[in-house]
mmCIF file of C-alpha atoms in Angstrom:
data_model
loop_
_atom_site.group_PDB
_atom_site.id
_atom_site.type_symbol
_atom_site.label_atom_id
_atom_site.label_comp_id
_atom_site.label_asym_id
_atom_site.label_seq_id
_atom_site.Cartn_x
_atom_site.Cartn_y
_atom_site.Cartn_z
ATOM 1 C CA MET Y 169 -125.535 174.054 128.943
ATOM 2 C CA SER Y 170 -129.154 174.472 127.863
ATOM 3 C CA SER Y 171 -131.454 171.472 127.972
ATOM 4 C CA PRO Y 172 -132.017 171.387 124.149
ATOM 5 C CA THR Y 173 -128.256 171.385 123.564
ATOM 6 C CA ALA Y 174 -127.677 168.796 126.296
ATOM 7 C CA LEU Y 175 -130.391 166.571 124.852
ATOM 8 C CA SER Y 176 -129.061 166.860 121.290
ATOM 9 C CA GLU Y 177 -125.503 166.040 122.254
ATOM 10 C CA PHE Y 178 -126.518 163.217 124.579
ATOM 11 C CA LEU Y 179 -128.670 161.500 121.955
ATOM 12 C CA ARG Y 180 -126.003 161.834 119.280
ATOM 13 C CA SER Y 181 -123.292 160.469 121.549
ATOM 14 C CA ARG Y 182 -125.379 157.439 122.520
ATOM 15 C CA ARG Y 183 -126.435 156.747 118.928
ATOM 16 C CA ALA Y 184 -122.807 156.910 117.787
ATOM 17 C CA ARG Y 185 -121.598 154.304 120.269
ATOM 18 C CA LEU Y 186 -124.010 151.563 119.093
ATOM 19 C CA LEU Y 187 -123.042 149.030 116.448
ATOM 20 C CA PRO Y 188 -125.720 147.703 114.054
ATOM 21 C CA GLN Y 189 -125.067 144.097 115.058
ATOM 22 C CA GLU Y 190 -125.644 144.970 118.723
ATOM 23 C CA VAL Y 191 -129.292 145.751 117.995
ATOM 24 C CA GLY Y 192 -129.961 143.026 115.436
ATOM 25 C CA LEU Y 193 -129.393 145.119 112.294
ATOM 26 C CA PRO Y 194 -127.205 144.170 109.315
ATOM 27 C CA GLY Y 195 -123.484 144.783 109.691
ATOM 28 C CA ALA Y 196 -121.816 148.054 108.824
ATOM 29 C CA GLY Y 197 -120.508 147.163 105.374
ATOM 30 C CA SER Y 198 -118.487 149.493 103.212
ATOM 31 C CA ARG Y 199 -121.281 151.966 102.509
ATOM 32 C CA ARG Y 200 -122.068 153.014 106.095
ATOM 33 C CA ARG Y 201 -120.826 156.567 106.522
ATOM 34 C CA VAL Y 202 -121.778 157.359 110.106
ATOM 35 C CA ALA Y 203 -120.365 156.034 113.360
ATOM 36 C CA GLY Y 204 -122.951 153.953 115.126
ATOM 37 C CA LEU Y 205 -126.591 153.835 114.080
ATOM 38 C CA ARG Y 206 -128.439 156.120 111.699
ATOM 39 C CA ARG Y 207 -131.289 158.311 112.886
ATOM 40 C CA GLU Y 208 -133.822 156.263 110.952
ATOM 41 C CA GLU Y 209 -132.563 153.094 112.629
ATOM 42 C CA ILE Y 210 -133.012 154.516 116.123
ATOM 43 C CA ALA Y 211 -136.453 155.818 115.160
ATOM 44 C CA GLU Y 212 -137.483 152.378 113.934
ATOM 45 C CA LEU Y 213 -136.172 150.648 117.057
ATOM 46 C CA ALA Y 214 -138.003 153.150 119.280
ATOM 47 C CA GLY Y 215 -141.241 153.053 117.278
ATOM 48 C CA VAL Y 216 -141.310 156.762 116.427
ATOM 49 C CA SER Y 217 -141.208 158.569 113.099
ATOM 50 C CA VAL Y 218 -137.865 159.555 111.615
ATOM 51 C CA ASP Y 219 -139.030 163.183 111.490
ATOM 52 C CA TYR Y 220 -139.937 163.155 115.188
ATOM 53 C CA TYR Y 221 -136.616 161.620 116.236
ATOM 54 C CA THR Y 222 -134.689 164.014 113.993
ATOM 55 C CA ARG Y 223 -136.429 167.020 115.552
ATOM 56 C CA MET Y 224 -135.770 165.582 118.984
ATOM 57 C CA GLU Y 225 -132.067 165.116 118.296
ATOM 58 C CA GLN Y 226 -131.979 168.695 117.008
ATOM 59 C CA GLY Y 227 -133.455 169.928 120.280
ATOM 60 C CA ARG Y 228 -136.756 170.967 118.694
ATOM 61 C CA VAL Y 229 -139.041 168.734 120.763
ATOM 62 C CA ARG Y 230 -140.049 169.874 124.231
ATOM 63 C CA ASN Y 231 -141.540 167.665 126.935
ATOM 64 C CA ALA Y 232 -141.515 164.358 125.105
ATOM 65 C CA SER Y 233 -143.751 161.815 126.792
ATOM 66 C CA PRO Y 234 -142.218 159.428 129.345
ATOM 67 C CA ALA Y 235 -143.293 156.497 127.154
ATOM 68 C CA VAL Y 236 -141.363 157.867 124.169
ATOM 69 C CA LEU Y 237 -138.296 158.520 126.318
ATOM 70 C CA ASP Y 238 -138.405 154.989 127.720
ATOM 71 C CA ALA Y 239 -138.668 153.630 124.177
ATOM 72 C CA LEU Y 240 -135.653 155.680 123.135
ATOM 73 C CA ALA Y 241 -133.733 154.500 126.195
ATOM 74 C CA ARG Y 242 -134.379 150.890 125.203
ATOM 75 C CA ALA Y 243 -133.409 151.561 121.593
ATOM 76 C CA LEU Y 244 -130.182 153.265 122.668
ATOM 77 C CA ARG Y 245 -129.407 150.551 125.247
ATOM 78 C CA LEU Y 246 -129.169 153.092 128.053
ATOM 79 C CA GLU Y 247 -128.304 152.087 131.586
ATOM 80 C CA GLU Y 248 -130.624 153.050 134.448
ATOM 81 C CA GLN Y 249 -128.717 156.219 135.380
ATOM 82 C CA GLU Y 250 -128.535 157.252 131.731
ATOM 83 C CA THR Y 251 -132.289 156.709 131.362
ATOM 84 C CA ARG Y 252 -133.020 158.960 134.332
ATOM 85 C CA HIS Y 253 -130.631 161.536 132.885
ATOM 86 C CA LEU Y 254 -132.467 161.396 129.545
ATOM 87 C CA HIS Y 255 -135.798 162.066 131.278
ATOM 88 C CA ARG Y 256 -134.331 165.034 133.177
ATOM 89 C CA ILE Y 257 -132.820 166.787 130.178
ATOM 90 C CA ALA Y 258 -135.740 166.010 127.849
ATOM 91 C CA ARG Y 259 -138.432 167.131 130.300
ATOM 92 C CA PRO Y 260 -136.962 170.080 132.241
ATOM 93 C CA SER Y 261 -139.170 171.032 135.148
ATOM 94 C CA GLY Y 262 -138.104 174.676 135.224
ATOM 95 C CA THR Y 263 -136.898 174.315 138.812
ATOM 96 C CA THR Y 264 -133.942 172.578 140.287
ATOM 97 C CA ARG Y 265 -133.571 170.357 143.276
ATOM 98 C CA ARG Y 266 -133.511 171.990 146.680
ATOM 99 C CA GLY Y 267 -130.345 174.037 147.062
ATOM 100 C CA GLY Y 268 -129.391 173.525 143.422
ATOM 101 C CA GLY Y 269 -130.714 176.631 141.652
ATOM 102 C CA SER Y 270 -129.118 179.952 140.919
ATOM 103 C CA GLY Y 271 -129.994 181.173 144.397
ATOM 104 C CA ALA Y 272 -127.495 178.695 145.814
ATOM 105 C CA ALA Y 273 -124.665 180.847 144.487
ATOM 106 C CA ALA Y 274 -125.385 183.546 147.089
ATOM 107 C CA HIS Y 275 -125.891 181.106 149.973
ATOM 108 C CA PRO Y 276 -123.093 178.577 150.518
ATOM 109 C CA GLN Y 277 -124.301 175.103 151.336
ATOM 110 C CA ARG Y 278 -124.226 174.293 155.045
ATOM 111 C CA VAL Y 279 -123.318 170.871 156.368
ATOM 112 C CA ARG Y 280 -126.141 168.888 157.931
ATOM 113 C CA PRO Y 281 -125.545 168.576 161.700
ATOM 114 C CA MET Y 282 -126.012 164.806 161.595
ATOM 115 C CA LEU Y 283 -123.270 164.477 158.990
ATOM 116 C CA GLN Y 284 -120.939 166.453 161.245
ATOM 117 C CA THR Y 285 -121.772 164.037 164.040
ATOM 118 C CA LEU Y 286 -120.996 161.070 161.814
ATOM 119 C CA LEU Y 287 -117.643 162.582 160.843
ATOM 120 C CA ARG Y 288 -116.695 162.908 164.509
ATOM 121 C CA SER Y 289 -117.676 159.298 165.099
ATOM 122 C CA LEU Y 290 -115.236 158.013 162.466
ATOM 123 C CA PRO Y 291 -111.809 159.103 163.755
ATOM 124 C CA GLU Y 292 -110.006 156.075 162.309
ATOM 125 C CA LEU Y 293 -111.546 156.202 158.827
ATOM 126 C CA PRO Y 294 -111.082 158.931 156.207
ATOM 127 C CA ALA Y 295 -114.455 160.575 155.629
ATOM 128 C CA LEU Y 296 -115.731 163.767 154.040
ATOM 129 C CA VAL Y 297 -119.008 165.414 153.102
ATOM 130 C CA MET Y 298 -119.435 166.209 149.416
ATOM 131 C CA GLY Y 299 -122.008 168.827 148.478
ATOM 132 C CA GLN Y 300 -123.268 170.228 145.215
ATOM 133 C CA ARG Y 301 -120.810 170.435 142.307
ATOM 134 C CA MET Y 302 -118.459 168.053 144.196
ATOM 135 C CA ASP Y 303 -117.588 170.743 146.753
ATOM 136 C CA VAL Y 304 -115.927 169.420 149.926
ATOM 137 C CA LEU Y 305 -118.060 170.797 152.765
ATOM 138 C CA ALA Y 306 -116.497 168.995 155.733
ATOM 139 C CA TRP Y 307 -113.844 166.418 156.509
ATOM 140 C CA ASN Y 308 -112.192 164.637 159.399
ATOM 141 C CA ARG Y 309 -108.496 164.433 160.282
ATOM 142 C CA ALA Y 310 -108.132 161.032 158.617
ATOM 143 C CA ALA Y 311 -109.402 162.467 155.305
ATOM 144 C CA SER Y 312 -106.822 165.245 155.466
ATOM 145 C CA ALA Y 313 -104.111 162.685 156.195
ATOM 146 C CA LEU Y 314 -105.097 160.622 153.165
ATOM 147 C CA LEU Y 315 -106.201 163.224 150.618
ATOM 148 C CA GLY Y 316 -104.457 166.420 151.713
ATOM 149 C CA ASP Y 317 -104.906 169.459 153.936
ATOM 150 C CA PHE Y 318 -108.265 170.856 152.844
ATOM 151 C CA ASP Y 319 -107.982 173.506 155.546
ATOM 152 C CA ALA Y 320 -104.988 174.988 153.703
ATOM 153 C CA LEU Y 321 -107.134 175.615 150.608
ATOM 154 C CA GLU Y 322 -109.457 178.523 150.010
ATOM 155 C CA PRO Y 323 -113.114 177.429 150.358
ATOM 156 C CA ALA Y 324 -113.724 177.817 146.621
ATOM 157 C CA ALA Y 325 -110.779 175.502 145.890
ATOM 158 C CA ARG Y 326 -112.140 172.692 148.064
ATOM 159 C CA ASN Y 327 -113.675 170.809 145.194
ATOM 160 C CA ILE Y 328 -112.970 167.182 144.321
ATOM 161 C CA ALA Y 329 -113.056 167.661 140.547
ATOM 162 C CA ARG Y 330 -110.953 170.822 140.631
ATOM 163 C CA ILE Y 331 -108.311 169.133 142.804
ATOM 164 C CA THR Y 332 -108.291 165.995 140.639
ATOM 165 C CA PHE Y 333 -107.721 167.864 137.373
ATOM 166 C CA LEU Y 334 -105.781 170.948 138.453
ATOM 167 C CA HIS Y 335 -103.490 169.679 141.228
ATOM 168 C CA PRO Y 336 -100.650 167.681 139.623
ATOM 169 C CA GLU Y 337 -100.086 165.747 142.869
ATOM 170 C CA SER Y 338 -103.435 163.991 142.441
ATOM 171 C CA ARG Y 339 -102.040 162.090 139.448
ATOM 172 C CA SER Y 340 -99.541 160.325 141.670
ATOM 173 C CA LEU Y 341 -101.909 159.935 144.625
ATOM 174 C CA TYR Y 342 -104.527 157.906 142.715
ATOM 175 C CA ALA Y 343 -103.181 154.631 141.349
ATOM 176 C CA ASP Y 344 -105.738 154.804 138.533
ATOM 177 C CA TRP Y 345 -105.987 158.549 138.076
ATOM 178 C CA GLU Y 346 -107.778 158.344 134.737
ATOM 179 C CA ALA Y 347 -110.596 156.202 136.128
ATOM 180 C CA CYS Y 348 -111.057 158.631 139.050
ATOM 181 C CA ALA Y 349 -110.968 161.641 136.754
ATOM 182 C CA ARG Y 350 -113.421 160.098 134.295
ATOM 183 C CA GLY Y 351 -115.729 159.309 137.215
ATOM 184 C CA ASN Y 352 -115.654 162.968 138.230
ATOM 185 C CA VAL Y 353 -116.543 164.041 134.688
ATOM 186 C CA ALA Y 354 -119.447 161.595 134.626
ATOM 187 C CA TYR Y 355 -120.739 162.857 137.973
ATOM 188 C CA LEU Y 356 -120.522 166.508 136.908
ATOM 189 C CA SER Y 357 -122.434 165.594 133.751
ATOM 190 C CA LEU Y 358 -125.113 164.054 135.953
ATOM 191 C CA GLU Y 359 -125.159 167.209 138.083
ATOM 192 C CA ALA Y 360 -125.500 169.378 134.980
ATOM 193 C CA GLY Y 361 -128.624 167.445 134.046
ATOM 194 C CA ARG Y 362 -130.039 167.905 137.528
ATOM 195 C CA ARG Y 363 -129.167 171.608 137.760
ATOM 196 C CA PRO Y 364 -128.946 173.094 134.268
ATOM 197 C CA ASP Y 365 -129.442 176.641 135.610
ATOM 198 C CA ASP Y 366 -126.721 176.540 138.288
ATOM 199 C CA PRO Y 367 -124.217 179.316 137.408
ATOM 200 C CA ARG Y 368 -121.524 178.035 139.781
ATOM 201 C CA LEU Y 369 -121.705 174.591 138.209
ATOM 202 C CA ARG Y 370 -121.437 176.092 134.714
ATOM 203 C CA ALA Y 371 -118.448 178.145 135.873
ATOM 204 C CA LEU Y 372 -116.713 175.068 137.292
ATOM 205 C CA ILE Y 373 -117.270 173.064 134.105
ATOM 206 C CA GLY Y 374 -116.045 175.979 132.012
ATOM 207 C CA GLU Y 375 -112.915 176.403 134.135
ATOM 208 C CA LEU Y 376 -112.032 172.727 133.909
ATOM 209 C CA ALA Y 377 -112.689 172.664 130.166
ATOM 210 C CA VAL Y 378 -110.364 175.629 129.632
ATOM 211 C CA LYS Y 379 -107.567 174.347 131.872
ATOM 212 C CA SER Y 380 -107.653 170.606 131.138
ATOM 213 C CA GLN Y 381 -107.585 169.038 127.691
ATOM 214 C CA GLU Y 382 -108.469 165.681 129.253
ATOM 215 C CA PHE Y 383 -111.567 167.145 130.854
ATOM 216 C CA ARG Y 384 -112.637 168.673 127.511
ATOM 217 C CA SER Y 385 -112.167 165.382 125.711
ATOM 218 C CA TRP Y 386 -114.037 163.265 128.255
ATOM 219 C CA TRP Y 387 -116.809 165.826 128.716
ATOM 220 C CA ALA Y 388 -117.516 165.614 124.981
ATOM 221 C CA GLU Y 389 -118.365 161.924 125.462
ATOM 222 C CA HIS Y 390 -121.306 162.903 127.737
ATOM 223 C CA PRO Y 391 -120.736 160.204 130.367
ATOM 224 C CA VAL Y 392 -123.278 159.864 133.176
ATOM 225 C CA ARG Y 393 -122.515 158.136 136.459
ATOM 226 C CA ASP Y 394 -123.427 158.693 140.093
ATOM 227 C CA LYS Y 395 -121.088 158.467 143.069
ATOM 228 C CA THR Y 396 -121.849 155.150 144.746
ATOM 229 C CA SER Y 397 -119.297 152.637 146.034
ATOM 230 C CA GLY Y 398 -116.196 150.792 144.950
ATOM 231 C CA VAL Y 399 -112.486 150.364 145.620
ATOM 232 C CA LYS Y 400 -109.710 152.918 145.128
ATOM 233 C CA ARG Y 401 -105.975 152.426 145.297
ATOM 234 C CA PHE Y 402 -103.718 155.206 146.526
ATOM 235 C CA HIS Y 403 -99.971 155.770 146.239
ATOM 236 C CA HIS Y 404 -99.483 157.922 149.328
ATOM 237 C CA PRO Y 405 -96.153 159.792 149.597
ATOM 238 C CA VAL Y 406 -95.775 158.823 153.262
ATOM 239 C CA VAL Y 407 -97.025 155.238 153.651
ATOM 240 C CA GLY Y 408 -97.064 153.917 150.100
ATOM 241 C CA THR Y 409 -99.902 151.867 148.619
ATOM 242 C CA LEU Y 410 -103.355 151.705 150.208
ATOM 243 C CA GLU Y 411 -106.395 149.906 148.839
ATOM 244 C CA LEU Y 412 -109.581 151.289 150.369
ATOM 245 C CA SER Y 413 -113.241 150.571 149.795
ATOM 246 C CA TYR Y 414 -115.408 153.665 149.575
ATOM 247 C CA GLU Y 415 -119.110 154.105 150.253
ATOM 248 C CA THR Y 416 -121.361 157.070 149.492
ATOM 249 C CA LEU Y 417 -124.253 157.673 151.874
ATOM 250 C CA ARG Y 418 -127.022 160.234 151.245
ATOM 251 C CA ALA Y 419 -129.930 161.381 153.387
ATOM 252 C CA ALA Y 420 -133.259 160.607 151.751
ATOM 253 C CA ASP Y 421 -134.575 164.122 152.413
ATOM 254 C CA ASP Y 422 -131.463 165.943 151.140
ATOM 255 C CA PRO Y 423 -129.507 164.043 148.469
ATOM 256 C CA THR Y 424 -127.448 167.154 147.681
ATOM 257 C CA GLN Y 425 -125.029 166.156 150.469
ATOM 258 C CA ALA Y 426 -123.191 162.841 150.635
ATOM 259 C CA LEU Y 427 -120.986 161.294 153.305
ATOM 260 C CA ILE Y 428 -118.096 159.475 151.601
ATOM 261 C CA THR Y 429 -116.083 157.057 153.739
ATOM 262 C CA TYR Y 430 -112.936 155.044 152.980
ATOM 263 C CA ALA Y 431 -112.118 151.802 154.789
ATOM 264 C CA PRO Y 432 -109.401 149.142 154.448
ATOM 265 C CA GLU Y 433 -109.968 145.412 154.547
ATOM 266 C CA PRO Y 434 -109.565 144.297 158.194
ATOM 267 C CA GLY Y 435 -106.186 142.704 158.803
ATOM 268 C CA SER Y 436 -104.799 143.865 155.456
ATOM 269 C CA PRO Y 437 -101.536 145.725 154.759
ATOM 270 C CA SER Y 438 -103.704 148.726 153.866
ATOM 271 C CA GLU Y 439 -105.132 148.740 157.390
ATOM 272 C CA ASP Y 440 -101.597 148.817 158.780
ATOM 273 C CA ALA Y 441 -100.620 151.588 156.371
ATOM 274 C CA LEU Y 442 -103.655 153.691 157.297
ATOM 275 C CA ARG Y 443 -102.948 153.223 160.992
ATOM 276 C CA LEU Y 444 -99.360 154.337 160.410
ATOM 277 C CA LEU Y 445 -100.537 157.365 158.433
ATOM 278 C CA LEU Y 446 -102.891 158.451 161.204
ATOM 279 C CA ALA Y 447 -100.112 158.058 163.775
ATOM 280 C CA TRP Y 448 -97.785 160.129 161.571
ATOM 281 C CA THR Y 449 -100.313 162.974 161.413
ATOM 282 C CA ALA Y 450 -101.261 162.782 165.097
ATOM 283 C CA PRO Y 451 -100.737 165.922 167.221
ATOM 284 C CA GLU Y 452 -97.736 164.538 169.125
ATOM 285 C CA GLY Y 453 -94.553 162.987 167.846
ATOM 286 C CA ARG Y 454 -94.916 163.420 164.108
ATOM 287 C CA ASP Y 455 -92.274 164.461 161.626
ATOM 288 C CA ALA Y 456 -93.256 167.784 160.075
ATOM 289 C CA THR Y 457 -91.609 167.017 156.740
ATOM 290 C CA GLY Y 458 -93.276 165.519 153.686
ATOM 291 C CA ALA Y 459 -95.571 166.800 150.972
ATOM 292 C CA SER Y 460 -99.342 166.582 151.062
ATOM 293 C CA PRO Y 461 -101.089 164.820 148.175
ATOM 294 C CA ILE Y 462 -102.800 168.061 147.195
ATOM 295 C CA GLY Y 463 -99.645 170.086 147.250
ATOM 296 C CA THR Y 464 -99.598 171.469 150.793
ATOM 297 C CA THR Y 465 -97.617 170.343 153.807
ATOM 298 C CA PRO Y 466 -99.989 168.530 156.179
ATOM 299 C CA THR Y 467 -100.322 170.392 159.443
ATOM 300 C CA ALA Y 468 -100.367 168.569 162.739
ATOM 301 C CA ALA Y 469 -103.949 167.785 163.562
ATOM 302 C CA ARG Y 470 -105.778 169.429 166.412
ATOM 303 C CA PRO Y 471 -107.540 167.157 168.913
ATOM 304 C CA GLU Y 472 -110.841 167.810 167.249
ATOM 305 C CA ASP Y 473 -111.692 166.926 163.661
ATOM 306 C CA ARG Y 474 -111.479 169.660 161.076
ATOM 307 C CA LEU Y 475 -115.092 170.487 160.309
ATOM 308 C CA ARG Y 476 -116.467 173.292 158.192
#
């Protein structure tokens, strides 16, 4: 998606979601024909001319000043992540973040050695390394036990968003599948703003849009959200319900890779369930039957973690 198109659609979507009374304007009334605010209302709130805002929403303004963008962000009631996204798509630098440009397509992303070390140090907690475009770059045995056998997938298929939308088993694995799926859409939208010239990212978005009506619908809303922290509930086919807190850790000098860890509350039933799951997938004494959450039969783990 080009930056002018991304900017136009983002501004329109954020203008449409605002109600007049939310910004101190008269109520809608019977004569209001548009959803949300009018262009002239946003222009007035931001302190710019109607002509300037109209041209901006049409993608005909390049490199708007940071002050104007901040004024628009306030007028549109944007959150912090949305404000940063607005600055990125309105003032494209012409280059992408390290490892994020078109050259990345020919050179697969390599896992940082320190992240591999951290994975090995967390044998009892599911953990994985997420790279650009939500690709799964590395994982430990506990992550395979919880989320599925990544090693059984082709490298190109090891992608969190692709698995979430295109593997039917994910709908039963995640207790709130829609919230997880919407979060993936919002993160890919954020990535598209960071790397508008990434052909592999465009291909992934296009594939998901073609194959998933839900993805198409949610993508059209232009959500923006980073991967941070929270709680997820799982309905695992082997051990039942688990409630795990997740945390996303990024290196300051290379934010294109993130270590995502999942942990249960100490002393909780989820801790017992996770311990049982890890014992079930241990090298010795496990039943080989049962379906993996991502549609493959989990293989007995080797003594070492599965790292790629």
